[in-house]
Coordinates of C-alpha atoms and ligand atoms in Angstrom, one line a residue:
Chain B
M1 CA 108.4 127.0 79.8
S2 CA 110.7 126.5 82.7
V3 CA 112.4 123.6 84.3
L4 CA 112.9 123.1 88.0
I5 CA 115.8 120.9 89.0
I6 CA 116.1 119.5 92.5
A7 CA 119.8 119.7 93.5
E8 CA 121.4 116.7 95.2
H9 CA 124.0 117.8 97.8
N10 CA 125.2 117.2 101.3
N11 CA 124.8 120.8 102.5
S12 CA 128.5 121.6 101.9
E13 CA 129.1 120.1 98.4
L14 CA 127.0 119.7 95.3
N15 CA 126.7 116.1 94.1
S16 CA 127.9 115.8 90.5
S17 CA 124.6 114.1 89.6
T18 CA 123.1 117.6 89.7
L19 CA 125.5 118.7 86.9
N20 CA 124.2 116.0 84.5
T21 CA 120.6 116.9 85.4
I22 CA 121.2 120.5 84.6
T23 CA 122.5 119.5 81.1
A24 CA 119.3 117.5 80.6
G25 CA 117.3 120.4 81.8
T26 CA 118.8 122.9 79.4
E27 CA 117.5 120.7 76.6
L28 CA 114.0 121.4 77.8
G29 CA 113.9 125.1 78.8
D30 CA 115.1 127.7 81.3
V31 CA 116.6 126.0 84.3
D32 CA 116.0 127.0 87.9
V33 CA 117.6 124.9 90.5
L34 CA 116.2 124.3 94.0
V35 CA 118.9 123.9 96.7
A36 CA 117.1 122.9 99.9
G37 CA 119.1 121.9 102.9
E38 CA 120.5 123.2 106.2
N39 CA 123.3 125.8 106.1
C40 CA 123.7 125.1 102.4
A41 CA 124.4 128.7 101.1
D42 CA 127.7 127.5 99.8
V43 CA 126.0 124.9 97.6
A44 CA 123.5 127.5 96.4
N45 CA 126.4 129.8 95.4
A46 CA 128.2 126.9 93.7
V47 CA 125.1 126.1 91.6
A48 CA 124.7 129.8 90.6
A49 CA 128.1 129.5 89.0
I50 CA 127.2 126.6 86.7
N51 CA 126.5 127.2 83.0
G52 CA 122.9 127.0 82.0
V53 CA 121.4 127.9 85.3
N54 CA 118.9 130.7 85.2
K55 CA 118.1 131.1 88.9
V56 CA 118.9 129.3 92.1
L57 CA 116.2 129.0 94.8
H58 CA 117.7 128.5 98.2
A59 CA 115.6 127.1 101.0
D60 CA 117.4 126.7 104.4
A61 CA 115.9 124.9 107.4
S62 CA 117.1 122.3 109.9
H63 CA 114.3 119.9 108.7
Y64 CA 115.8 120.0 105.2
G65 CA 119.2 119.0 106.5
H66 CA 118.8 115.3 105.7
H67 CA 116.8 115.7 102.5
L68 CA 114.0 113.6 103.7
A69 CA 111.4 113.1 101.0
E70 CA 108.5 113.8 103.4
E71 CA 110.0 117.2 104.2
L72 CA 111.2 118.3 100.7
T73 CA 108.0 117.3 98.9
P74 CA 105.7 120.1 100.2
L75 CA 108.4 122.7 99.4
I76 CA 108.6 121.4 95.8
L77 CA 104.8 121.3 95.5
G78 CA 104.7 124.9 96.5
L79 CA 107.0 125.8 93.6
A80 CA 105.6 123.4 91.0
E81 CA 103.0 125.8 89.5
N82 CA 105.7 127.8 87.7
Y83 CA 107.3 124.8 86.0
E84 CA 106.5 122.4 83.2
H85 CA 109.3 120.0 84.0
I86 CA 110.6 118.9 87.4
L87 CA 113.8 117.0 87.2
A88 CA 116.0 115.1 89.6
P89 CA 118.9 112.7 89.1
A90 CA 118.0 109.0 89.0
T91 CA 120.2 108.4 92.0
N92 CA 118.8 107.0 95.3
F93 CA 118.1 110.6 96.3
G94 CA 116.0 111.4 93.2
K95 CA 114.4 108.0 93.1
N96 CA 113.2 108.4 96.7
L97 CA 111.8 111.9 96.1
A98 CA 110.5 112.3 92.6
P99 CA 107.6 109.8 92.8
R100 CA 106.3 111.3 96.0
V101 CA 106.2 114.7 94.3
A102 CA 104.6 113.4 91.2
A103 CA 101.9 111.5 93.1
L104 CA 100.8 114.6 94.9
L105 CA 100.7 116.6 91.7
D106 CA 98.6 113.8 90.3
V107 CA 100.9 113.3 87.4
A108 CA 102.9 110.4 86.1
Q109 CA 106.6 110.2 86.8
I110 CA 109.1 109.1 84.0
S111 CA 112.0 107.3 85.5
D112 CA 115.7 107.1 84.5
I113 CA 115.6 108.7 81.1
T114 CA 118.6 108.3 78.8
E115 CA 117.5 110.6 76.0
I116 CA 115.1 113.6 75.4
V117 CA 113.3 113.3 72.1
S118 CA 111.0 116.3 72.7
S119 CA 109.5 118.2 75.6
N120 CA 107.1 115.4 76.3
T121 CA 108.8 112.3 74.8
F122 CA 111.7 110.5 76.3
I123 CA 113.7 107.3 76.0
R124 CA 114.3 105.0 78.9
P125 CA 115.7 101.5 79.4
I126 CA 113.4 98.8 80.6
Y127 CA 114.0 95.1 81.4
A128 CA 117.5 95.7 82.7
G129 CA 118.4 97.7 79.6
N130 CA 117.4 94.8 77.3
A131 CA 114.9 97.1 75.7
L132 CA 114.5 100.8 75.1
A133 CA 111.1 102.4 75.5
T134 CA 110.1 105.6 73.9
V135 CA 107.4 107.1 76.2
Q136 CA 105.3 110.1 75.7
A137 CA 104.1 111.9 78.8
L138 CA 100.4 112.9 78.7
H139 CA 100.2 115.3 81.6
A140 CA 101.0 119.0 81.3
K141 CA 103.5 118.7 84.1
K142 CA 106.3 116.2 83.9
V143 CA 108.3 114.8 86.8
I144 CA 111.4 113.0 85.5
T145 CA 114.5 111.4 86.8
I146 CA 117.7 111.5 84.7
R147 CA 120.2 108.7 84.2
T148 CA 123.3 110.7 84.9
V149 CA 125.7 108.8 82.7
S150 CA 123.6 109.6 79.7
F151 CA 124.1 113.4 80.0
E152 CA 127.3 115.4 80.1
A153 CA 128.1 117.2 83.3
A154 CA 127.4 121.0 83.0
S155 CA 130.5 123.1 83.4
E156 CA 131.2 126.1 85.5
G157 CA 131.0 129.6 84.1
G158 CA 127.4 130.8 84.9
S159 CA 126.4 133.7 87.0
A160 CA 122.8 133.1 88.1
G161 CA 121.1 134.9 90.9
V162 CA 120.4 133.2 94.2
E163 CA 116.9 133.8 95.6
S164 CA 116.1 132.8 99.2
I165 CA 112.8 131.2 99.6
S166 CA 111.0 130.6 102.8
A167 CA 111.0 127.1 104.2
G168 CA 107.7 125.2 105.0
E169 CA 106.6 123.8 108.3
Q170 CA 108.3 120.7 109.5
V171 CA 106.2 117.6 108.5
G172 CA 107.8 115.4 111.1
L173 CA 106.8 111.9 109.7
S174 CA 110.3 110.7 109.7
S175 CA 113.6 111.6 111.3
F176 CA 117.2 111.0 110.6
E177 CA 119.2 108.8 113.0
G178 CA 122.6 108.4 111.5
Q179 CA 124.5 107.2 108.5
E180 CA 127.5 105.0 107.6
L181 CA 129.1 106.5 104.6
T182 CA 131.9 104.8 102.7
V183 CA 135.0 107.0 103.0
S184 CA 137.5 106.4 100.4
E185 CA 140.4 108.2 98.7
R186 CA 139.4 106.6 95.4
P187 CA 137.4 108.3 92.7
D188 CA 133.6 108.2 93.0
L189 CA 132.2 105.1 91.4
A190 CA 129.4 107.0 89.5
T191 CA 131.8 109.4 87.8
A192 CA 135.2 107.6 87.7
K193 CA 137.0 107.3 84.3
T194 CA 138.1 103.8 85.2
V195 CA 136.3 101.2 87.3
V196 CA 137.7 97.9 88.4
S197 CA 134.9 95.6 89.6
G198 CA 135.1 92.3 91.4
G199 CA 132.6 89.4 91.6
R200 CA 132.0 86.2 93.4
G201 CA 135.1 84.8 91.8
L202 CA 137.2 86.7 94.4
G203 CA 136.0 84.2 97.0
S204 CA 136.4 86.3 100.1
K205 CA 136.6 89.8 101.6
E206 CA 140.4 89.4 102.1
N207 CA 140.9 88.4 98.5
F208 CA 138.9 91.4 97.3
A209 CA 142.0 93.5 98.3
I210 CA 143.6 92.5 94.9
I211 CA 140.7 94.4 93.2
E212 CA 141.5 97.4 95.3
A213 CA 145.2 97.2 94.6
L214 CA 144.6 97.2 90.8
A215 CA 142.1 100.0 91.2
D216 CA 144.7 102.1 93.1
K217 CA 147.4 101.4 90.5
L218 CA 145.0 102.6 87.8
G219 CA 143.6 105.5 89.8
A220 CA 140.2 103.8 89.4
A221 CA 137.0 103.4 91.4
V222 CA 136.1 100.0 92.8
G223 CA 132.8 98.3 91.8
A224 CA 131.3 94.9 92.4
S225 CA 128.6 92.5 91.4
R226 CA 125.6 91.8 93.6
A227 CA 127.1 88.5 94.6
A228 CA 130.2 90.1 95.9
V229 CA 128.1 92.6 97.9
D230 CA 125.7 90.0 99.2
A231 CA 128.7 87.9 100.4
G232 CA 130.1 90.9 102.3
Y233 CA 133.3 91.4 100.2
I234 CA 132.4 95.0 99.8
T235 CA 129.8 97.6 100.8
N236 CA 126.3 97.9 99.1
D237 CA 127.0 101.2 97.5
K238 CA 129.5 99.5 95.1
Q239 CA 126.9 97.3 93.4
V240 CA 126.9 98.0 89.7
G241 CA 123.8 97.0 87.8
Q242 CA 120.1 97.1 87.1
T243 CA 119.2 97.6 90.8
G244 CA 122.5 99.3 91.8
V245 CA 124.7 102.0 90.3
V246 CA 124.9 102.6 86.6
V247 CA 128.3 103.5 85.4
A248 CA 129.8 104.4 82.0
P249 CA 133.6 104.9 82.4
D250 CA 136.2 105.0 79.7
L251 CA 137.5 101.7 81.0
Y252 CA 135.6 99.0 83.0
I253 CA 137.4 95.9 84.1
A254 CA 135.2 93.1 85.3
V255 CA 137.1 90.5 87.3
G256 CA 135.5 87.2 88.4
I257 CA 132.1 88.4 87.2
S258 CA 130.0 86.0 85.1
G259 CA 128.0 88.7 83.2
A260 CA 124.4 88.2 84.4
A261 CA 121.9 90.5 82.6
Q262 CA 121.4 92.5 85.9
H263 CA 125.1 93.3 86.1
I264 CA 125.5 94.1 82.3
A265 CA 122.6 96.6 82.7
G266 CA 124.9 98.8 84.9
M267 CA 128.0 98.9 82.8
K268 CA 127.4 98.1 79.2
D269 CA 127.7 101.7 78.1
S270 CA 131.3 101.8 79.2
K271 CA 133.6 102.8 76.4
V272 CA 136.0 99.9 76.8
I273 CA 135.2 96.7 78.7
V274 CA 137.7 94.2 79.9
A275 CA 136.8 90.8 81.3
I276 CA 139.0 88.5 83.3
N277 CA 137.4 85.2 84.0
K278 CA 138.6 81.6 84.0
D279 CA 135.5 80.3 82.3
P280 CA 135.7 80.8 78.6
E281 CA 131.9 80.4 78.3
A282 CA 131.2 83.2 80.7
A283 CA 128.6 85.6 79.3
I284 CA 130.7 88.6 80.2
F285 CA 132.9 87.8 77.2
N286 CA 130.0 88.7 74.9
F287 CA 130.2 92.2 76.1
A288 CA 134.0 92.6 76.5
D289 CA 136.2 94.4 74.0
Y290 CA 139.2 92.5 75.5
G291 CA 138.8 89.2 77.2
L292 CA 141.4 87.3 79.2
V293 CA 140.5 83.7 80.0
A294 CA 142.7 83.1 83.1
D295 CA 142.8 82.7 86.8
L296 CA 142.3 86.1 88.4
F297 CA 144.6 85.3 91.3
D298 CA 147.5 85.2 88.8
T299 CA 146.5 87.8 86.3
V300 CA 145.2 90.6 88.5
P301 CA 148.4 90.9 90.7
E302 CA 150.5 90.6 87.5
M303 CA 148.6 93.6 86.1
T304 CA 149.0 95.5 89.3
N305 CA 152.7 94.8 89.4
S306 CA 153.3 95.5 85.7
T307 CA 155.9 98.2 85.0
K308 CA 154.0 99.0 81.8
I309 CA 151.3 100.7 83.8
S310 CA 152.5 103.9 85.4
Chain K
M1 CA 98.9 95.3 112.9
K2 CA 97.8 94.2 109.5
I3 CA 100.5 94.3 106.8
I4 CA 99.7 94.6 103.1
V5 CA 102.2 93.3 100.6
P6 CA 101.6 94.4 97.0
I7 CA 103.2 92.0 94.5
K8 CA 103.6 91.9 90.8
R9 CA 104.1 89.0 88.4
V10 CA 107.0 89.7 86.1
V11 CA 109.2 87.9 83.5
D12 CA 111.6 85.7 85.5
P13 CA 114.9 87.6 86.1
Y14 CA 116.9 84.7 84.6
V15 CA 115.3 84.4 81.2
S16 CA 116.4 86.6 78.4
I17 CA 113.7 88.7 76.8
R18 CA 113.0 89.5 73.2
V19 CA 111.7 92.7 71.8
K20 CA 108.8 92.2 69.4
S21 CA 109.7 92.9 65.8
D22 CA 106.8 95.4 65.4
E23 CA 108.4 97.4 68.3
T24 CA 105.1 97.3 70.3
G25 CA 106.7 95.8 73.4
V26 CA 108.5 92.8 74.8
D27 CA 107.5 89.3 73.9
T28 CA 106.2 87.6 77.1
G29 CA 104.4 84.8 75.4
G30 CA 105.6 81.4 76.7
V31 CA 108.2 83.0 78.8
K32 CA 108.7 81.8 82.4
M33 CA 107.1 84.2 84.9
S34 CA 107.9 84.7 88.6
M35 CA 107.0 86.9 91.5
N36 CA 109.1 90.2 91.2
P37 CA 112.1 89.3 93.3
F38 CA 111.9 92.4 95.4
D39 CA 108.3 91.5 96.3
E40 CA 109.4 88.0 97.4
I41 CA 111.7 89.8 99.8
A42 CA 108.7 91.9 100.9
V43 CA 106.5 88.9 101.5
E44 CA 109.3 87.2 103.5
E45 CA 109.8 90.2 105.7
A46 CA 106.1 90.5 106.4
V47 CA 105.8 86.8 107.2
Q48 CA 108.8 87.1 109.6
L49 CA 106.9 89.9 111.4
L50 CA 103.8 87.6 111.6
E51 CA 105.9 84.8 113.0
A52 CA 107.4 87.2 115.5
G53 CA 103.9 88.2 116.7
T54 CA 104.5 91.8 115.6
A55 CA 101.9 91.5 112.7
T56 CA 98.5 90.1 113.1
E57 CA 97.8 89.4 109.5
V58 CA 99.6 89.5 106.2
I59 CA 97.6 90.2 103.0
A60 CA 99.2 89.8 99.6
V61 CA 97.6 92.0 96.9
T62 CA 98.0 92.3 93.2
I63 CA 96.3 94.3 90.5
A64 CA 96.4 92.0 87.5
D65 CA 94.6 89.4 85.4
S66 CA 94.0 85.8 86.5
S67 CA 97.4 84.6 85.5
S68 CA 98.7 86.3 88.6
D69 CA 96.7 83.9 90.9
E70 CA 99.6 81.5 90.9
T71 CA 101.9 84.3 92.0
L72 CA 99.5 85.1 94.9
R73 CA 99.6 81.4 95.8
S74 CA 103.4 81.6 96.1
A75 CA 102.9 84.5 98.5
L76 CA 100.5 82.4 100.5
A77 CA 103.0 79.5 100.4
I78 CA 105.7 81.7 101.9
G79 CA 103.2 82.4 104.7
A80 CA 100.8 85.3 103.9
D81 CA 97.4 84.7 105.4
R82 CA 95.2 85.6 102.5
A83 CA 95.4 87.2 99.1
I84 CA 93.4 89.7 97.0
R85 CA 93.5 90.1 93.3
I86 CA 91.9 93.2 91.9
N87 CA 91.0 92.0 88.4
C88 CA 92.6 94.1 85.7
E89 CA 93.2 92.9 82.2
T90 CA 95.6 95.6 81.1
P91 CA 98.7 96.5 83.0
L92 CA 98.5 99.8 84.8
Q93 CA 101.1 102.5 85.4
P94 CA 102.6 103.2 88.9
L95 CA 100.4 106.2 89.8
S96 CA 97.2 104.1 89.0
I97 CA 98.5 101.1 90.9
A98 CA 99.3 103.4 93.9
K99 CA 95.7 104.9 93.7
V100 CA 94.1 101.4 93.8
L101 CA 96.4 100.2 96.5
K102 CA 95.5 103.3 98.6
N103 CA 91.9 102.3 98.7
I104 CA 92.7 98.7 99.6
V105 CA 95.0 99.8 102.4
E106 CA 92.3 102.0 103.8
A107 CA 89.6 99.5 103.4
E108 CA 91.7 96.9 105.2
G109 CA 92.8 99.3 107.9
A110 CA 96.4 98.2 107.4
G111 CA 99.2 99.8 109.5
L112 CA 102.1 98.9 107.3
V113 CA 102.8 98.3 103.7
I114 CA 105.9 96.4 102.6
M115 CA 106.6 96.2 98.9
G116 CA 109.4 95.9 96.3
K117 CA 111.6 98.9 95.5
Q118 CA 111.3 98.2 91.8
A119 CA 109.5 95.9 89.4
I120 CA 112.2 94.4 87.3
D121 CA 110.2 94.5 84.1
N122 CA 109.6 98.3 83.7
D123 CA 112.2 99.3 86.3
N124 CA 110.1 102.2 87.4
N125 CA 110.9 102.3 91.1
Q126 CA 107.9 104.6 91.9
T127 CA 104.9 102.8 93.3
G128 CA 105.9 102.6 97.0
Q129 CA 106.8 106.3 97.1
M130 CA 103.6 107.2 95.4
L131 CA 101.5 105.1 97.7
S132 CA 103.1 106.6 100.7
A133 CA 102.5 110.1 99.3
L134 CA 98.8 109.4 98.6
L135 CA 98.3 108.0 102.1
G136 CA 100.1 110.8 103.7
W137 CA 102.4 108.2 105.4
S138 CA 106.1 108.1 106.0
Q139 CA 108.3 106.2 103.6
G140 CA 111.3 104.0 104.1
T141 CA 112.7 103.1 100.7
F142 CA 115.4 100.7 99.6
I143 CA 115.7 99.2 103.1
S144 CA 118.1 96.5 104.2
E145 CA 116.9 96.4 107.8
Q146 CA 113.8 97.3 109.8
T147 CA 112.8 97.2 113.5
I148 CA 109.3 98.0 114.7
D149 CA 109.2 99.6 118.1
G150 CA 105.7 100.7 119.3
D151 CA 104.4 103.3 116.9
T152 CA 107.7 103.8 115.0
V153 CA 109.8 101.7 112.7
K154 CA 113.6 102.2 112.5
V155 CA 114.9 101.5 109.0
T156 CA 118.3 101.2 107.4
R157 CA 118.3 102.4 103.8
E158 CA 120.8 101.6 101.1
I159 CA 121.9 105.0 99.7
D160 CA 124.4 106.0 97.1
N161 CA 127.4 106.2 99.3
G162 CA 126.5 103.8 102.1
L163 CA 123.7 103.3 104.6
E164 CA 121.3 105.7 106.3
T165 CA 119.2 105.1 109.4
L166 CA 115.8 106.8 109.8
T167 CA 113.0 106.5 112.3
L168 CA 109.6 106.6 110.7
K169 CA 106.3 107.2 112.4
L170 CA 103.8 104.4 111.7
P171 CA 101.8 103.8 109.6
A172 CA 104.5 103.6 106.9
V173 CA 105.3 102.3 103.5
L174 CA 108.6 100.3 103.2
T175 CA 110.3 99.2 100.0
T176 CA 112.7 96.4 100.0
D177 CA 116.3 96.2 98.8
L178 CA 118.2 93.0 98.1
R179 CA 119.9 92.7 101.4
L180 CA 116.8 92.8 103.6
N181 CA 116.5 89.1 103.9
E182 CA 116.8 85.9 101.9
P183 CA 113.3 84.6 101.0
R184 CA 112.7 81.0 102.2
Y185 CA 112.6 78.1 99.9
I186 CA 108.9 77.1 99.5
K187 CA 108.4 73.5 100.7
L188 CA 105.7 71.3 99.2
P189 CA 103.5 71.0 102.3
N190 CA 103.3 74.8 102.3
M191 CA 102.3 74.8 98.7
M192 CA 99.5 72.4 99.6
K193 CA 98.4 74.6 102.5
A194 CA 98.5 77.7 100.3
K195 CA 95.8 76.1 98.1
K196 CA 93.4 76.2 101.0
K197 CA 94.0 79.8 102.0
P198 CA 91.6 82.5 100.8
L199 CA 92.3 84.2 97.5
D200 CA 89.6 86.8 96.7
T201 CA 89.0 88.3 93.3
K202 CA 87.7 91.8 93.4
N203 CA 86.8 94.6 91.1
F204 CA 87.7 98.3 91.2
A205 CA 84.1 99.0 92.1
D206 CA 84.4 96.8 95.3
Y207 CA 86.9 99.5 96.6
G208 CA 84.9 102.4 95.4
I209 CA 87.1 103.1 92.4
A210 CA 85.4 104.3 89.3
D211 CA 86.9 102.7 86.1
D212 CA 87.5 106.1 84.6
A213 CA 89.5 107.2 87.7
I214 CA 92.3 105.0 86.4
T215 CA 93.9 106.9 83.6
A216 CA 97.3 106.6 81.9
G217 CA 100.0 109.2 82.5
F218 CA 102.1 108.3 79.5
T219 CA 102.0 106.1 76.4
V220 CA 104.7 103.8 75.2
Q221 CA 105.2 104.7 71.6
K222 CA 107.7 102.0 70.8
V223 CA 110.0 99.5 72.3
Q224 CA 113.3 98.8 70.6
E225 CA 116.4 96.7 70.9
P226 CA 119.3 98.5 72.5
P227 CA 122.4 99.0 70.3
T228 CA 124.6 95.9 70.5
R229 CA 128.3 96.2 71.3
K230 CA 130.7 95.1 68.5
A231 CA 132.4 91.8 69.2
G232 CA 135.7 92.0 71.1
I233 CA 138.8 89.9 71.1
I234 CA 140.4 87.4 73.4
V235 CA 143.9 88.2 74.4
D236 CA 146.5 85.6 75.5
S237 CA 148.3 87.3 78.3
V238 CA 148.4 90.2 80.7
A239 CA 151.2 91.7 78.7
E240 CA 149.0 91.7 75.5
L241 CA 146.1 93.1 77.5
I242 CA 148.1 96.0 78.8
E243 CA 149.5 96.7 75.4
K244 CA 146.0 96.8 73.8
L245 CA 144.7 99.1 76.5
R246 CA 147.6 101.4 76.1
D247 CA 148.2 101.5 72.4
E248 CA 144.9 100.5 70.8
A249 CA 142.2 101.7 73.2
N250 CA 144.3 104.5 74.8
V251 CA 142.6 104.1 78.2
I252 CA 145.5 103.5 80.5
Ligands
FAD401 C1 116.2 91.2 91.4 C2 117.6 91.0 91.1 C3 118.4 92.2 91.0 C4 119.8 92.0 90.7 N1 120.5 93.2 90.6 C5 121.9 93.0 90.3 C6 122.7 94.1 90.1 O1 122.3 95.3 90.2 N2 124.0 93.9 89.9 C7 124.6 92.7 89.8 O2 125.8 92.6 89.6 N3 123.8 91.6 90.0 C8 122.5 91.7 90.2 N4 121.7 90.6 90.4 C9 122.4 89.3 90.5 C10 122.7 88.7 89.1 O3 121.6 88.0 88.6 C11 123.9 87.7 89.4 O4 123.5 86.7 90.3 C12 125.2 88.3 89.8 O5 125.5 89.4 89.0 C13 126.3 87.3 89.8 O6 127.5 87.9 90.4 P1 128.9 87.3 89.9 O7 129.1 87.4 88.5 O8 129.9 88.0 90.8 O9 128.8 85.8 90.4 P2 128.8 84.4 89.6 O10 127.7 84.5 88.6 O11 128.9 83.4 90.6 O12 130.1 84.5 88.7 C14 131.4 84.3 89.3 C15 132.4 84.3 88.1 O13 133.7 84.2 88.6 C16 134.5 83.3 87.8 N5 135.6 82.9 88.6 C17 135.6 82.1 89.7 N6 136.8 81.9 90.2 C18 137.7 82.6 89.3 C19 139.1 82.7 89.3 N7 139.9 82.2 90.2 N8 139.6 83.4 88.2 C20 138.8 84.0 87.3 N9 137.5 83.9 87.3 C21 136.9 83.2 88.3 C22 133.5 82.2 87.4 O14 133.9 81.6 86.2 C23 132.2 83.0 87.3 O15 132.0 83.4 85.9 C24 120.3 90.7 90.6 C25 119.5 89.6 90.7 C26 118.2 89.8 90.9 C27 117.3 88.5 91.0
AMP402 N1 100.2 95.4 89.3 C1 100.7 95.5 90.6 N2 99.9 95.0 91.6 C2 100.4 95.1 92.9 N3 101.6 95.7 93.2 C3 102.3 96.2 92.3 C4 101.9 96.2 90.9 N4 102.9 96.8 90.2 C5 103.8 97.2 91.0 N5 103.5 96.8 92.3 C6 104.3 97.0 93.5 O1 105.1 98.2 93.3 C7 106.5 97.9 93.5 C8 107.4 98.8 92.6 O2 107.0 98.7 91.3 P1 107.4 99.8 90.2 O3 107.2 101.1 90.8 O4 106.6 99.5 89.0 O5 108.9 99.6 89.9 C9 106.6 96.4 93.1 O6 107.7 95.8 93.6 C10 105.3 95.9 93.7 O7 105.4 95.7 95.1

């Protein structure tokens, strides 16, 4: 049977989360990808060139331009008949959309899976990753969101066909007003090889600059704890954790972060974890491969200025 | 405008959980329970709308057994006017919860639902979107701000790379993110007042829901401990840390 993947993109570029979702999809069957948006032909062509993609369905309309769940859902429902699995990334895009689709198909949705056991059985973390549940879907149709860090990114090299499909009527329940996106030269938090995260220990927005300086030295993305975001040191999209972004870089450096379960949930699958904290009892040290019990205001600049890091 | 706030009683976010040795689930016996933190934010937001005169009534609803009565009382203490518990001895899955909530929302003639984005036990993040779909309403998920203006509500949503603002036609389902508000501290007199507010216990049949209409969409076959990380080391200096990261871990 076939798999339909809902691509995440911004009409000009494909979001890398789609690549991980395609890999998960190829474990389940033949993968078709829906690219719905406004003037998004470039994205549809880019998806066609990804390994493992069988066919791209391209739907273009101005009311798909902001990927509103109310608008995309009827389009997906119209395609659902041909597919056993409908997959989206477990990003805010996919989390917003997939349950709406599932409810109208009258089927369960399985969230944030980290492993595919069989075509109807999946593993997903619960309780902030403190337990792993193996769940078996009982409905014929399965709507699933994929934890992106648990699946490799599909590579380029495919040559699928692109089929234009007609757009549905505008639903008009919601409308887009504007957005405030974080613009940064740094790597994307969700996919960076190195992440430097700061917590409440930084003390202020001004002080948070020392996290950014170390990140720049290492070519890393910047992350944060909830406490740092709540205090306004950094924007909401940088929150790593159970209810924020889940990351799994090669190197995760936690600075001035205590190691609450909700934070650990978002970074414990990192390959190497470093913790810098002045409290030797901080829980973060239980998860760190390398711990440094020290004042961050001395040690972080020392690292940034080290000539041993190029 | 009536606002319905669906809430769930969950294991308190600050206690550590244990997986049962027979792998059937998580041990919740004797563990401290609380209102799901996102639902607390939802109740607070609804009560603020009540205090501002935008809402006429705030009704807290849960689908659970009687142990959740104390959680409903907390919602009443924050300032909800009344509470409804649909008696249900076994926990239901999001689609079933959404179906039951739909009937309650319709029976009450509510114009807005504010609920948590995610229950922190099963981490599903589904019920609000499902309820919105079943009602055919607009949805504003993961919101950090809302402003009601006539028959629309403007919401700011926390998205993956920043913030997004949408205008939704009312009626709508909103789901809360952490930055929407800071729930008030419950004062003792309000706890006392909450004891006198109405808390009705109802059954599925009271809302025209047949017991067999509520079916499972998946079964949990087992629940296991996640793999643990191997113990690390404490280094003495920045120089040693850098050396380890370069020569031992090869990550810089
Ligand atoms: C529903 C819910 C969802 C949540 N979701 C998330 C989530 O997704 N992500 C998340 O991160 N949290 C989340 N939290 C919050 C979480 O429980 C913690 O409150 C939060 O992670 C704490 O952040 P922190 O470690 O920065 O702050 P704190 O716990 O206050 O720790 C600060 C640390 O800095 C250290 N420090 C202070 N000064 C210095 C110094 N000069 N040098 C070195 N070290 C210093 C201290 O020793 C301390 O360990 C959630 C909570 C709830 C209830
Ligand atoms: N048993 C329940 N009764 C009432 N509301 C619920 C129940 N379970 C979940 N909810 C609501 O749905 C939200 C999202 O839960 P979930 O989709 O399970 O992550 C919660 O924050 C609650 O507002």
